[in-house]
Each structure stands twice: as C-alpha cells, then as structure tokens.
Coordinates of C-alpha atoms and ligand atoms in Angstrom, one line a residue:
Chain H
X131 CA -43.7 -7.1 -28.7
X132 CA -42.2 -10.2 -30.3
X133 CA -42.2 -12.6 -27.3
X134 CA -42.8 -12.7 -23.6
X135 CA -40.6 -14.0 -20.7
X136 CA -43.0 -16.9 -20.5
X137 CA -42.5 -17.8 -24.1
X138 CA -38.7 -17.6 -23.9
X139 CA -38.7 -19.8 -20.8
X140 CA -41.0 -22.3 -22.5
X141 CA -38.5 -22.5 -25.4
X142 CA -35.6 -22.9 -22.9
X143 CA -37.4 -25.8 -21.2
X144 CA -37.9 -27.4 -24.6
X145 CA -34.3 -26.8 -25.5
X146 CA -35.3 -24.7 -28.5
X147 CA -34.2 -21.2 -27.4
X148 CA -31.9 -19.4 -29.8
X149 CA -29.1 -17.8 -27.8
X150 CA -26.2 -15.8 -29.0
X151 CA -23.6 -13.6 -27.3
X152 CA -23.5 -9.8 -27.4
X153 CA -20.4 -10.1 -29.6
X154 CA -22.0 -12.6 -32.0
X155 CA -25.2 -10.6 -32.4
X156 CA -23.3 -7.5 -33.8
X157 CA -22.3 -9.3 -37.0
X158 CA -25.7 -10.9 -37.3
X159 CA -27.5 -7.6 -37.2
X160 CA -25.0 -6.1 -39.7
X161 CA -25.6 -9.0 -42.1
X162 CA -29.3 -9.7 -41.8
X163 CA -30.8 -6.5 -40.3
X164 CA -32.6 -5.8 -37.1
X165 CA -36.0 -7.2 -38.0
X166 CA -34.8 -10.6 -39.2
X167 CA -32.4 -11.1 -36.2
X168 CA -35.1 -10.0 -33.7
X169 CA -37.4 -12.7 -35.1
X170 CA -34.7 -15.4 -34.8
X171 CA -32.9 -14.7 -31.5
X172 CA -34.5 -15.2 -28.1
X173 CA -31.7 -14.3 -25.8
X174 CA -28.4 -12.4 -26.0
X175 CA -25.8 -13.0 -23.3
X176 CA -23.3 -10.5 -21.9
X177 CA -20.3 -10.9 -19.7
X178 CA -17.6 -9.0 -17.8
X179 CA -14.6 -10.0 -15.7
X180 CA -12.6 -7.5 -13.8
X181 CA -11.6 -6.1 -10.4
X182 CA -14.7 -5.0 -8.6
X183 CA -13.7 -3.5 -5.3
X184 CA -17.2 -3.1 -3.9
X185 CA -17.5 -6.9 -3.2
X186 CA -17.8 -9.0 -0.1
X187 CA -19.5 -12.0 1.5
X188 CA -21.9 -12.5 4.4
X189 CA -21.1 -15.6 6.4
X190 CA -23.0 -17.4 9.2
X191 CA -20.6 -19.7 10.9
X192 CA -23.1 -21.5 13.2
X193 CA -23.3 -21.2 17.0
X194 CA -20.5 -22.2 19.4
X195 CA -20.8 -23.9 22.7
X196 CA -21.0 -22.0 24.9
X197 CA -22.7 -19.4 22.8
X198 CA -20.8 -16.3 21.6
X199 CA -21.8 -12.9 20.3
X200 CA -18.8 -12.2 18.1
X201 CA -17.8 -8.5 18.0
X202 CA -14.4 -8.8 16.4
X203 CA -13.3 -11.5 13.9
X204 CA -10.4 -12.2 11.6
X205 CA -10.4 -14.7 8.7
X206 CA -6.8 -15.7 7.8
X207 CA -5.8 -12.5 9.6
X208 CA -8.2 -10.3 7.7
X209 CA -10.8 -8.4 9.7
X210 CA -14.5 -9.2 9.0
X211 CA -17.2 -6.8 10.1
X212 CA -19.2 -8.2 13.0
X213 CA -21.7 -5.4 13.9
X214 CA -24.5 -7.9 13.0
X215 CA -26.2 -10.8 14.9
X216 CA -24.1 -13.2 17.1
X217 CA -22.3 -15.3 14.5
X218 CA -22.9 -13.4 11.2
X219 CA -20.1 -11.5 9.6
X220 CA -19.3 -9.6 6.4
X221 CA -15.9 -10.0 4.8
X222 CA -15.1 -7.1 2.4
X223 CA -12.8 -7.6 -0.6
X224 CA -10.5 -4.6 0.0
X225 CA -9.9 -5.3 3.7
X226 CA -6.1 -5.8 4.1
X227 CA -4.6 -8.4 6.5
X228 CA -4.1 -6.9 9.9
X229 CA -0.3 -7.1 9.7
X230 CA -0.1 -5.7 6.2
X231 CA 2.6 -3.0 5.8
X232 CA 0.1 -1.1 3.6
X233 CA 1.9 1.7 1.8
X234 CA 4.6 2.3 4.4
X235 CA 7.1 1.3 1.8
X236 CA 5.4 2.8 -1.3
X237 CA 4.1 1.1 -3.5
X238 CA 2.8 -1.6 -1.1
X239 CA 2.2 -5.1 -2.3
X240 CA -1.0 -6.0 -0.4
X241 CA -0.3 -9.7 -0.7
X242 CA -3.4 -10.9 1.0
X243 CA -6.8 -9.4 1.9
X244 CA -10.5 -9.9 1.9
X245 CA -10.7 -10.8 -1.8
X246 CA -8.2 -13.6 -1.2
X247 CA -10.2 -14.9 1.8
X248 CA -13.2 -15.1 -0.4
X249 CA -11.3 -16.9 -3.2
X250 CA -9.8 -19.4 -0.6
X251 CA -13.3 -20.1 0.8
X252 CA -14.8 -20.7 -2.6
X253 CA -11.8 -23.0 -3.5
X254 CA -12.8 -25.1 -0.5
X255 CA -9.7 -24.3 1.6
X256 CA -9.8 -24.3 5.3
X257 CA -9.7 -20.7 6.6
X258 CA -8.5 -19.7 10.1
X259 CA -11.1 -17.9 12.2
X260 CA -10.0 -15.9 15.2
X261 CA -12.9 -14.2 17.1
X262 CA -13.5 -12.1 20.2
X263 CA -16.5 -11.0 22.2
X264 CA -17.1 -9.0 25.4
X265 CA -19.4 -11.7 26.9
X266 CA -23.1 -11.4 27.9
X267 CA -25.5 -13.4 30.1
X268 CA -26.8 -15.2 27.1
X269 CA -23.6 -15.3 25.0
X270 CA -20.8 -15.9 27.6
X271 CA -18.0 -17.0 25.4
X272 CA -15.2 -14.5 24.8
X273 CA -12.7 -16.1 22.5
X274 CA -12.6 -18.6 19.6
X275 CA -9.8 -19.9 17.3
X276 CA -10.9 -22.5 14.8
X277 CA -10.7 -23.6 11.2
X278 CA -13.8 -23.1 9.2
X279 CA -14.7 -24.4 5.7
X280 CA -17.3 -23.1 3.3
X281 CA -19.2 -26.4 3.2
X282 CA -19.8 -26.3 7.0
X283 CA -21.1 -22.8 7.1
X284 CA -24.9 -22.2 7.3
X285 CA -25.1 -19.4 4.8
X286 CA -22.4 -17.9 2.8
X287 CA -23.5 -15.5 0.1
X288 CA -21.7 -13.0 -2.0
X289 CA -23.2 -9.5 -1.6
X290 CA -21.6 -6.9 -3.8
X291 CA -23.0 -3.4 -3.3
X292 CA -21.5 -2.2 -6.7
X293 CA -20.6 -4.2 -9.7
X294 CA -20.7 -4.1 -13.5
X295 CA -20.2 -0.4 -14.0
X296 CA -21.9 0.8 -17.1
X297 CA -18.8 2.3 -18.9
X298 CA -15.9 3.8 -17.0
X299 CA -12.9 6.2 -17.2
X300 CA -9.8 5.6 -19.2
X301 CA -6.9 6.4 -16.9
X302 CA -3.7 8.3 -17.9
X303 CA -0.9 10.1 -16.0
X304 CA 0.1 13.6 -17.0
X305 CA 2.6 14.0 -14.2
X306 CA 6.4 13.3 -14.3
X307 CA 6.4 10.3 -12.1
X308 CA 4.9 6.8 -12.2
X309 CA 1.7 6.5 -10.2
X310 CA 0.1 3.3 -8.7
X311 CA -3.7 3.4 -9.0
X312 CA -6.6 1.0 -9.0
X313 CA -6.5 1.5 -12.8
X314 CA -3.0 -0.1 -12.8
X315 CA 0.5 1.3 -13.0
X316 CA 0.4 4.5 -15.0
X317 CA 3.6 5.7 -16.6
X318 CA 4.5 9.4 -16.5
X319 CA 3.9 11.9 -19.3
X320 CA 1.0 9.9 -20.9
X321 CA 3.2 6.8 -21.0
X322 CA 0.2 4.4 -21.1
X323 CA -3.6 4.3 -20.7
X324 CA -5.7 1.8 -18.7
X325 CA -9.3 1.0 -19.3
X326 CA -11.6 -1.3 -17.5
X327 CA -15.0 -2.0 -19.2
X328 CA -15.7 -5.1 -21.4
X329 CA -17.3 -2.6 -23.8
X330 CA -19.6 -4.3 -26.3
X331 CA -19.9 -7.4 -24.0
X332 CA -20.6 -5.5 -20.8
X333 CA -24.1 -6.1 -19.3
X334 CA -25.4 -2.6 -18.8
X335 CA -23.9 -1.3 -22.1
X336 CA -26.2 -3.7 -23.8
X337 CA -29.3 -2.5 -21.9
X338 CA -28.4 1.2 -21.6
X339 CA -31.8 2.3 -20.3
X340 CA -32.3 -0.6 -17.9
X341 CA -35.3 -1.8 -19.8
X342 CA -34.7 -5.6 -19.0
X343 CA -32.1 -5.7 -16.3
X344 CA -33.7 -4.9 -12.9
X345 CA -34.1 -6.1 -9.4
X346 CA -34.6 -9.9 -9.5
X347 CA -32.8 -10.5 -12.8
X348 CA -31.1 -13.9 -12.6
X349 CA -27.5 -13.8 -13.7
X350 CA -24.1 -15.6 -13.9
X351 CA -22.2 -14.5 -10.8
X352 CA -18.7 -15.8 -9.8
X353 CA -19.3 -19.1 -11.8
X354 CA -22.6 -19.8 -10.1
X355 CA -26.1 -18.3 -10.2
X356 CA -26.9 -14.9 -8.7
X357 CA -29.4 -12.1 -8.8
X358 CA -29.5 -8.4 -9.2
X359 CA -30.5 -7.2 -5.7
X360 CA -30.8 -3.5 -6.2
X361 CA -29.2 -0.6 -8.2
X362 CA -25.5 -0.5 -7.2
X363 CA -24.0 2.3 -5.1
X364 CA -23.2 5.4 -7.1
X365 CA -25.8 4.4 -9.7
X366 CA -25.9 7.4 -12.0
X367 CA -28.3 7.1 -14.9
X368 CA -28.2 10.9 -15.6
X369 CA -24.8 10.8 -17.4
X370 CA -24.8 12.4 -20.8
X371 CA -25.5 9.8 -23.5
X372 CA -24.8 9.5 -27.3
X373 CA -27.4 8.9 -29.9
X374 CA -27.4 5.1 -29.2
X375 CA -28.2 5.8 -25.6
X376 CA -24.7 4.8 -24.4
X377 CA -23.5 6.9 -21.5
X378 CA -20.3 8.8 -22.1
X379 CA -18.8 7.7 -18.8
X380 CA -19.4 5.7 -15.6
X381 CA -23.2 5.5 -15.2
X382 CA -25.5 2.7 -13.9
X383 CA -24.2 0.0 -11.5
X384 CA -25.7 -3.2 -10.0
X385 CA -25.8 -4.6 -6.5
X386 CA -25.5 -8.4 -6.8
X387 CA -26.2 -11.3 -4.6
X388 CA -25.6 -15.1 -4.9
X389 CA -24.8 -18.3 -3.1
X390 CA -21.1 -18.5 -2.6
X391 CA -21.4 -22.3 -2.3
X392 CA -22.3 -22.6 -5.9
X393 CA -19.5 -20.4 -7.2
X394 CA -15.9 -21.1 -8.3
X395 CA -12.5 -19.8 -7.5
X396 CA -11.9 -19.4 -11.3
X397 CA -14.5 -16.6 -11.3
X398 CA -13.8 -15.0 -7.9
X399 CA -10.2 -14.1 -7.9
X400 CA -8.4 -12.4 -5.0
X401 CA -6.1 -9.7 -6.4
X402 CA -3.3 -7.4 -5.2
X403 CA -3.1 -4.0 -6.9
X404 CA 0.4 -2.5 -6.3
X405 CA 0.3 0.7 -4.2
X406 CA -3.5 0.6 -4.0
X407 CA -4.8 -2.4 -2.1
X408 CA -6.3 -5.8 -2.4
X409 CA -9.6 -6.6 -4.1
X410 CA -11.6 -9.2 -5.9
X411 CA -11.9 -9.9 -9.6
X412 CA -15.5 -11.0 -10.3
X413 CA -17.1 -12.6 -13.2
X414 CA -20.6 -11.4 -14.1
X415 CA -22.9 -12.4 -17.0
X416 CA -26.4 -11.1 -17.6
X417 CA -28.9 -12.5 -20.1
X418 CA -30.9 -10.1 -22.2
X419 CA -34.3 -11.4 -23.4
X420 CA -35.1 -10.1 -26.9
X421 CA -38.7 -9.0 -26.2
X422 CA -38.8 -6.5 -29.1
X423 CA -36.7 -4.9 -31.8
X424 CA -35.7 -2.1 -29.5
X425 CA -34.0 -4.5 -27.0
X426 CA -32.1 -6.0 -29.9
X427 CA -31.1 -2.6 -31.2
X428 CA -29.6 -1.6 -27.9
X429 CA -27.7 -4.9 -27.4
X430 CA -26.2 -4.9 -30.9
X431 CA -24.1 -1.9 -29.9
X432 CA -20.4 -2.3 -30.9
X433 CA -17.1 -1.1 -29.5
X434 CA -16.9 1.6 -32.2
X435 CA -20.1 3.2 -30.7
X436 CA -19.1 3.2 -27.1
X437 CA -17.0 6.1 -26.0
X438 CA -15.1 6.5 -22.7
X439 CA -13.7 9.7 -21.1
X440 CA -9.9 9.9 -20.7
X441 CA -9.0 11.2 -17.2
X442 CA -5.7 12.2 -15.7
X443 CA -5.2 10.1 -12.5
X444 CA -2.3 12.2 -11.3
X445 CA -4.4 15.2 -10.7
X446 CA -7.9 15.5 -12.2
X447 CA -9.1 12.3 -10.6
X448 CA -7.7 12.5 -7.1
X449 CA -8.6 16.2 -6.9
X450 CA -12.1 15.5 -8.3
X451 CA -12.0 18.3 -10.8
X452 CA -14.1 16.4 -13.4
X453 CA -11.8 17.4 -16.2
X454 CA -11.9 15.2 -19.2
X455 CA -9.0 15.1 -21.7
X456 CA -11.1 13.6 -24.5
X457 CA -13.2 10.7 -25.6
X458 CA -12.0 7.5 -27.2
X459 CA -14.0 4.4 -28.4
X460 CA -13.5 0.9 -27.1
X461 CA -12.5 -0.1 -30.7
X462 CA -9.6 2.3 -30.4
X463 CA -8.8 1.2 -26.9
X464 CA -8.8 -2.4 -28.0
X465 CA -6.6 -1.7 -31.0
X466 CA -3.7 -1.1 -28.5
X467 CA -3.3 2.7 -28.9
X468 CA -5.1 5.9 -28.6
X469 CA -4.2 9.5 -29.4
X470 CA -4.5 12.1 -26.6
X471 CA -3.1 15.7 -26.8
X472 CA -1.5 14.7 -30.2
X473 CA 0.4 11.9 -28.6
X474 CA 0.0 8.2 -29.4
X475 CA -0.4 6.3 -26.2
X476 CA -0.3 2.5 -25.7
X477 CA -3.4 1.1 -24.0
X478 CA -4.0 -1.8 -21.6
X479 CA -7.1 -3.4 -20.2
X480 CA -7.7 -4.3 -16.6
X481 CA -10.7 -6.5 -17.2
X482 CA -10.2 -9.5 -19.3
X483 CA -12.0 -9.5 -22.6
X484 CA -11.1 -13.2 -23.1
X485 CA -12.8 -14.1 -19.8
X486 CA -15.8 -11.8 -20.5
X487 CA -16.3 -13.7 -23.7
X488 CA -16.0 -17.0 -21.8
X489 CA -18.7 -15.9 -19.4
X490 CA -21.1 -14.9 -22.2
X491 CA -20.5 -18.3 -23.9
X492 CA -21.0 -20.2 -20.6
X493 CA -24.3 -18.4 -19.9
X494 CA -25.3 -19.1 -23.5
X495 CA -24.6 -22.8 -23.0
X496 CA -26.5 -22.9 -19.6
X497 CA -29.6 -21.4 -21.3
X498 CA -29.3 -23.7 -24.4
X499 CA -29.0 -26.7 -22.2
X500 CA -32.2 -25.7 -20.3
X501 CA -30.4 -25.1 -17.0
X502 CA -31.0 -21.4 -16.7
X503 CA -34.4 -19.7 -17.1
X504 CA -34.8 -15.9 -17.4
X505 CA -36.6 -13.8 -14.8
X506 CA -38.7 -10.7 -15.3
X507 CA -37.4 -7.8 -13.1
X508 CA -39.5 -7.2 -10.0
X509 CA -38.7 -3.5 -10.0
X510 CA -36.9 -1.5 -12.6
X511 CA -33.6 0.3 -11.7
X512 CA -33.9 4.1 -11.6
X513 CA -33.5 5.3 -15.1
X514 CA -32.9 8.6 -16.9
X515 CA -36.3 9.9 -15.9
X516 CA -35.8 9.1 -12.1
X517 CA -33.7 12.2 -11.5
X518 CA -31.3 10.0 -9.6
X519 CA -27.8 11.6 -9.8
X520 CA -24.5 10.8 -8.3
X521 CA -23.5 13.3 -5.7
X522 CA -20.2 14.2 -4.1
X523 CA -20.1 14.8 -0.4
X524 CA -21.1 18.2 0.7
X525 CA -18.7 18.8 3.5
X526 CA -20.1 20.8 6.4
X527 CA -17.3 21.9 8.8
X528 CA -17.8 21.1 12.4
X529 CA -16.7 23.9 14.7
X530 CA -15.0 23.3 18.1
X531 CA -14.9 19.5 17.5
X532 CA -13.2 17.9 20.4
X533 CA -13.3 14.3 19.2
X534 CA -10.3 12.2 18.4
X535 CA -9.6 13.3 14.8
X536 CA -6.6 11.6 13.3
X537 CA -3.7 13.4 11.6
Chain Q
X66 CA 27.5 -15.5 -38.0
X67 CA 26.8 -12.6 -35.7
X68 CA 24.1 -13.4 -33.2
X69 CA 22.5 -11.6 -30.3
X70 CA 21.5 -13.2 -27.0
X71 CA 20.3 -12.0 -23.7
X72 CA 21.9 -13.3 -20.5
X73 CA 21.9 -12.7 -16.8
X74 CA 25.2 -12.4 -15.0
X75 CA 25.5 -13.0 -11.3
X76 CA 28.7 -11.5 -9.9
X77 CA 30.0 -12.7 -6.5
X78 CA 31.2 -9.9 -4.2
X79 CA 34.9 -10.4 -4.9
X80 CA 34.6 -9.5 -8.6
X81 CA 31.9 -6.9 -8.4
X82 CA 34.3 -4.1 -8.6
X83 CA 36.4 -5.4 -11.5
X84 CA 35.7 -4.2 -15.1
X85 CA 35.6 -7.7 -16.5
X86 CA 32.6 -7.0 -18.7
X87 CA 34.7 -4.6 -20.7
X88 CA 37.0 -7.5 -21.5
X89 CA 34.2 -9.0 -23.5
X90 CA 34.8 -6.2 -26.0
X91 CA 38.5 -5.9 -25.7
X92 CA 39.5 -9.6 -25.8
X93 CA 36.7 -11.2 -27.7
X94 CA 35.4 -8.5 -30.0
X95 CA 31.9 -8.7 -28.6
X96 CA 29.4 -5.8 -28.5
X97 CA 27.2 -5.6 -25.4
X98 CA 24.2 -3.7 -24.3
X99 CA 23.6 -3.5 -20.6
X100 CA 19.8 -3.7 -20.0
X101 CA 19.8 -3.7 -16.2
X102 CA 22.3 -3.8 -13.4
X103 CA 22.1 -3.8 -9.7
X104 CA 24.4 -4.4 -6.7
X105 CA 23.0 -5.8 -3.5
X106 CA 24.1 -4.6 0.0
X107 CA 26.5 -7.5 0.2
X108 CA 28.0 -6.3 -3.1
X109 CA 26.8 -9.2 -5.2
X110 CA 25.8 -7.9 -8.6
X111 CA 23.3 -8.9 -11.2
X112 CA 23.5 -7.6 -14.7
X113 CA 21.2 -8.3 -17.5
X114 CA 22.7 -7.8 -20.9
X115 CA 22.5 -8.4 -24.5
X116 CA 25.7 -9.7 -26.2
X117 CA 26.2 -9.4 -29.9
X118 CA 29.0 -11.1 -31.9
X119 CA 30.2 -14.3 -33.6
X120 CA 28.8 -17.4 -31.9
X121 CA 32.3 -18.9 -31.3
X122 CA 33.5 -15.6 -29.7
X123 CA 30.5 -15.5 -27.5
X124 CA 31.3 -19.0 -26.2
X125 CA 34.9 -17.9 -25.5
X126 CA 33.7 -14.7 -23.8
X127 CA 31.3 -16.5 -21.6
X128 CA 33.9 -19.1 -20.7
X129 CA 36.2 -16.3 -19.6
X130 CA 33.5 -14.8 -17.4
X131 CA 32.8 -18.2 -15.8
X132 CA 36.5 -18.5 -15.1
X133 CA 36.3 -15.2 -13.2
X134 CA 33.6 -16.7 -11.0
X135 CA 30.6 -15.1 -12.7
X136 CA 27.4 -17.2 -12.9
X137 CA 25.6 -17.1 -16.2
X138 CA 22.0 -17.8 -17.0
X139 CA 20.0 -17.2 -20.1
X140 CA 17.3 -14.7 -19.6
X141 CA 14.2 -16.6 -20.7
X142 CA 14.6 -18.8 -17.6
X143 CA 14.4 -15.8 -15.3
X144 CA 11.0 -14.2 -15.9
X145 CA 8.2 -16.6 -16.2
X146 CA 4.4 -16.4 -16.6
X147 CA 2.5 -18.8 -14.5
X148 CA -0.5 -19.6 -16.7
X149 CA -2.3 -21.2 -13.8
X150 CA -2.5 -17.9 -12.1
X151 CA -3.0 -15.6 -15.1
X152 CA -6.5 -14.2 -15.5
X153 CA -5.7 -12.6 -18.9
X154 CA -6.5 -9.1 -17.5
X155 CA -3.7 -7.3 -19.4
X156 CA -2.5 -5.1 -16.5
X157 CA 1.1 -6.3 -17.3
X158 CA 0.9 -5.3 -21.0
X159 CA 0.6 -1.6 -20.1
X160 CA 4.0 -1.5 -18.4
X161 CA 6.1 -3.9 -20.5
X162 CA 8.6 -1.8 -22.3
X163 CA 9.5 -4.4 -25.0
X164 CA 6.0 -5.9 -25.7
X165 CA 7.3 -9.2 -24.4
X166 CA 3.8 -9.3 -22.9
X167 CA 1.1 -8.7 -25.4
X168 CA -2.5 -9.4 -26.1
X169 CA -3.0 -12.0 -28.8
X170 CA -6.0 -11.5 -31.1
X171 CA -8.6 -12.7 -31.8
X172 CA -8.4 -14.8 -28.6
X173 CA -7.5 -11.8 -26.3
X174 CA -5.3 -14.0 -24.3
X175 CA -2.2 -12.4 -22.8
X176 CA 1.0 -14.0 -24.0
X177 CA 4.6 -13.9 -22.9
X178 CA 7.5 -14.0 -25.4
X179 CA 10.7 -14.6 -23.3
X180 CA 13.0 -13.7 -26.1
X181 CA 11.9 -10.1 -26.0
X182 CA 12.0 -9.8 -22.2
X183 CA 14.7 -7.6 -20.6
X184 CA 13.9 -8.7 -17.1
X185 CA 12.9 -5.2 -15.9
X186 CA 10.4 -6.8 -13.6
X187 CA 7.7 -4.1 -14.2
X188 CA 5.2 -6.8 -14.9
X189 CA 5.8 -8.3 -11.5
X190 CA 4.8 -5.1 -9.9
X191 CA 1.7 -4.7 -12.2
X192 CA 0.3 -8.3 -12.1
X193 CA -2.6 -8.5 -9.6
X194 CA -2.4 -12.3 -9.3
X195 CA 1.4 -12.7 -8.9
X196 CA 1.3 -14.7 -12.1
X197 CA 4.6 -13.1 -13.3
X198 CA 7.5 -14.6 -11.5
X199 CA 11.2 -13.8 -11.3
X200 CA 13.6 -16.7 -10.7
X201 CA 16.6 -14.5 -9.9
Ligands
SF4_775 S1 10.3 -8.2 -17.1 FE1 10.0 -6.3 -18.2 S2 10.4 -6.8 -20.3 FE2 10.2 -8.8 -19.2 S3 8.0 -9.3 -19.6 FE3 8.1 -8.2 -17.6 S4 7.7 -6.1 -18.1 FE4 8.2 -7.1 -20.0
SF4_776 S1 -1.2 -8.9 -15.2 FE1 -0.9 -11.0 -14.5 S2 -2.9 -11.9 -14.6 FE2 -3.0 -10.1 -15.8 S3 -2.6 -10.8 -17.9 FE3 -0.7 -10.1 -17.0 S4 0.2 -12.0 -16.2 FE4 -1.9 -12.4 -16.5

C-alpha cells in the first residue's frame, strides 16, 4: 500500500494533496508509467452528468396548526408520495403533473414533473403545496394549500435509489418508424445511436471492482456534498468483464443521498423526454483515493478500453430479449459515428461530457482547497464474488383473480 | 454573383393557393429548394426555402413576394438555442439532419450554426430542457 486515507486527508488539510481528474490521469500514466504516477498522485476525481430517472427527494414541511397527517399531496401539481409520517413526503423525478396529457397525443411533451419541482426547490423558488388528509383525533386538519420554500423546510434531502450506472447500452432503432425513448429520439433503420455514460470519466468505470467506492463514500452530488448510501437498485456486478475488469454493459449502480439545501439548480436539472416522460439530470462526482498501484491502474482506463453493447430499442429492448447487435468503444462513440451491420451510424450522447469534466474539475478544486476530505467506505458494495445478479421478474399467474385489473 | 440564402415565407390565407413561388423562377431567374412547407387549418402557410441566384435578382424576387402580401424572414432568426437552458447533453445532435447542431471538440460543448439550419424543428422535440426555440 502506498498511502492510507488518513495520510491523504492529512495532505488535504495541509493543502498539499496532488489531485488530477480521471481524464488527466490517462495521459500521465501513458507518459510516466503506473509506478511513477502512483507515487505522485493522491486522488483522482471522476464525474458524470446525465438523466437519472431513479431520483427524488424527501421533504419534511413542518407541522401545521391544527396538526395534519397528510395522505395526499401535490407540489406545483405533481403528486408526492405521502405514505410516511404526518408531514414527510417523497417527490419522485419521473412523476408527471396531475393534468399532464401524457402520451394521449404521441409523443407527449411532459413539460413539468417531479424533476422540475426538485429543480425549482433547489433554485429557491416558491412551490405550491396542496395537501389532503382524512383527519384523526390527533391530526384533525383535512386540507392545506400553501406556498413552501426550501429554506423553510426542516429536512430536504435528495435520495436517489439508482444513479451513476457503471456502463450502459447504446440505443439504436431497427424498425421503420421513429421511436421516442429514454435514450432520446431514435431514427428508423439505424438512423442514429444514443449513448449515455461518461465513459472514462464515469465514477464506477474508474473503480470497476468497487474497491474504494462503497457505503459512506463522500461525493459531489447535485453541486453539493452527498454520500453513497447503498448499492443502487439493479446493481449487477456479475456482468461479463473485459481484461481491464470493465463490465461489457450496465453493471453496478449507486444509491445516493445528500442535503438538497446545499445543492444547486445548475446540477439538478428537471428534464422532459419526448414521448417518454419527465425526469432529472443529476451531476455526480466521486473521488478515488490512490491507495496503491492497482487503484491507479483501474482509474487510468480510457475510452478505447470501455465497450458498450448496441441494443435495438424498437424490439430487443422493449421485449427484453437480451439480443446485442455488437460492441463499440466510447472512443468510437465519441468520434461521432459507429458501424453496425455494415452501416455507418451517427452517434449522440445523452449525458454531457463537458459537464462531467466540469464536475471532476470542481471536485478536484474542492479537495485541493482543503474543503473536501475523503471517507473510507463503511461497507463495500456487493462485488463479483457476492453472487448478486440482476433478475427479471418471474411472473406467477394468479388464477380466478377478482380484483380490479386495468385494461 | 450567385448566392444562396435560406428564408421563411409566411403566406396569408388569401394567397396560399396561388403559385407565386413559381414566379421566382419564371420572372426572376431564381432557383429554389423547398425545405419545409405547411398550411395551418386557417390556410395560412409557412414555407422554408433556399433561394439561389444573383443577389440583385433575389432582392427583386423578394420584393415581388412582399407585394403579394407574403411576409419574409431570414431563417437564422427562427430557430434559436437558448444557452442559459442548454446543458450540453447532445440529445439534439442525434436528430439534426444538417449538423447545424454539433459537438465542438475538445470542449464538448454543443454549438448551433444557424446558417446550416433548415428549421425542421426536430431538435425542439429532442431537447429535454426546451433550450431549442422556434420563433415562428
Ligand atoms: S431545426 Fe432542424 S436543422 Fe435546425 S438545428 Fe434543429 S434539428 Fe437542426
Ligand atoms: S438537447 Fe438541448 S440541452 Fe441538450 S445539448 Fe441540445 S440544446 Fe443543449
């Protein structure tokens, strides 16, 4: 081992830590070699900025007079989940406004939803709360309409069950008509290809075996400080990997938590995805302590070495067949075109590489200025050896079901 | 000198059914290329086209259209990228047929070149932050 967390933090406090981004470290290692750079560099910073649907925020609005146990609430017309204690609620990023026409006229616009509410709250705007309750002896009030503002709430924290996917699909469309997906507008007959990972800058692609990123890791989240809370939903460490340990498709994920009050609307951006729904674009940055040469080896991975599966979103993806049309590297994706089935296809990103870079740079500055110390994970995320595997639902038909099934 | 420019024509209902665009070729020797055309339920029409020809002839041709009651705007004013709202994601780049939207390297910022835009409005559909705006 080259250095411990304590030694790194001591250097950060003294303003002596050597910090570089995951992009910068690639060239350094090529020039000087692993050994030399591992001796020099204390921390490598990563970043990613893209639409992360599994996002949301817990809010405690404070008690009303008389008291109220809210069972139904709307923030700027968007339903928040209230099956919690009296004045706690969770607003989910993909919840559309209650009067949204959805996809009745396809492809719907989804102009405002949970992600936009979160951005408005973080921006310091007043948000309209409309709440209802059935009334109890201790919580008699039944109705509430009021403006709320982030600064007046007791607690407001982002809790995202699944962020920062370790690699992801490249989406194409083999059908004859344009389709509207969460991977963007896909033109017919392999007209374009969308990809969504920050590749060589992406947090978990720089720590493929979850050696240093774990529960309790302090991170950049939405422009403020957050923590890794758990493995994210659909965490799937068992995906096939290449010789650098890089998974050849969507693998690990992170559940993240952080104080909304310290975040910024620049890094939590409400979005509307045509025909699909509303969501939230989230900025995440994770520091990687260079504890040994092995950590550096993994985080010096470059776009050429990261491959992503190309999947048809007109059929293979919605049907869940698992069929892969081929693999392409992020270097190819970022060049603007790939070749699939002998056809040259223009590519487009959905996550911003420019912003991912800005996040990695910002985190680097925070650490250099002594404002951000590193934490050792309390518990490691389930790794390859854990046997944890992503499962599809095993449907078990229910006979003679008399309930109120839709459709 | 022969030049090409892209313009947006707004036809009021009373001229929508007259072939006045053809007159551009017949009377003023201009070539044109219709990039997009639509007629609203009230029969007002919008046509986006490229006109190619001598500068002086273009001016005469456009003057003729104006006399017929057609409103003319130059195209670059019609589609706009609001940089305040742009998060540089690139979702628009994948649908733009003319590469008017493109990713600049090495900054990886998304740029808009109005001179290449044909106002197809695909980017408006694709942009998740409503940063692409149409003024027509
Ligand atoms: S309107 Fe069409 S051509 Fe113009 S920038 Fe948008 S997508 Fe490109
Ligand atoms: S899709 Fe919109 S936000 Fe994304 S790069 Fe294009 S203009 Fe900017």
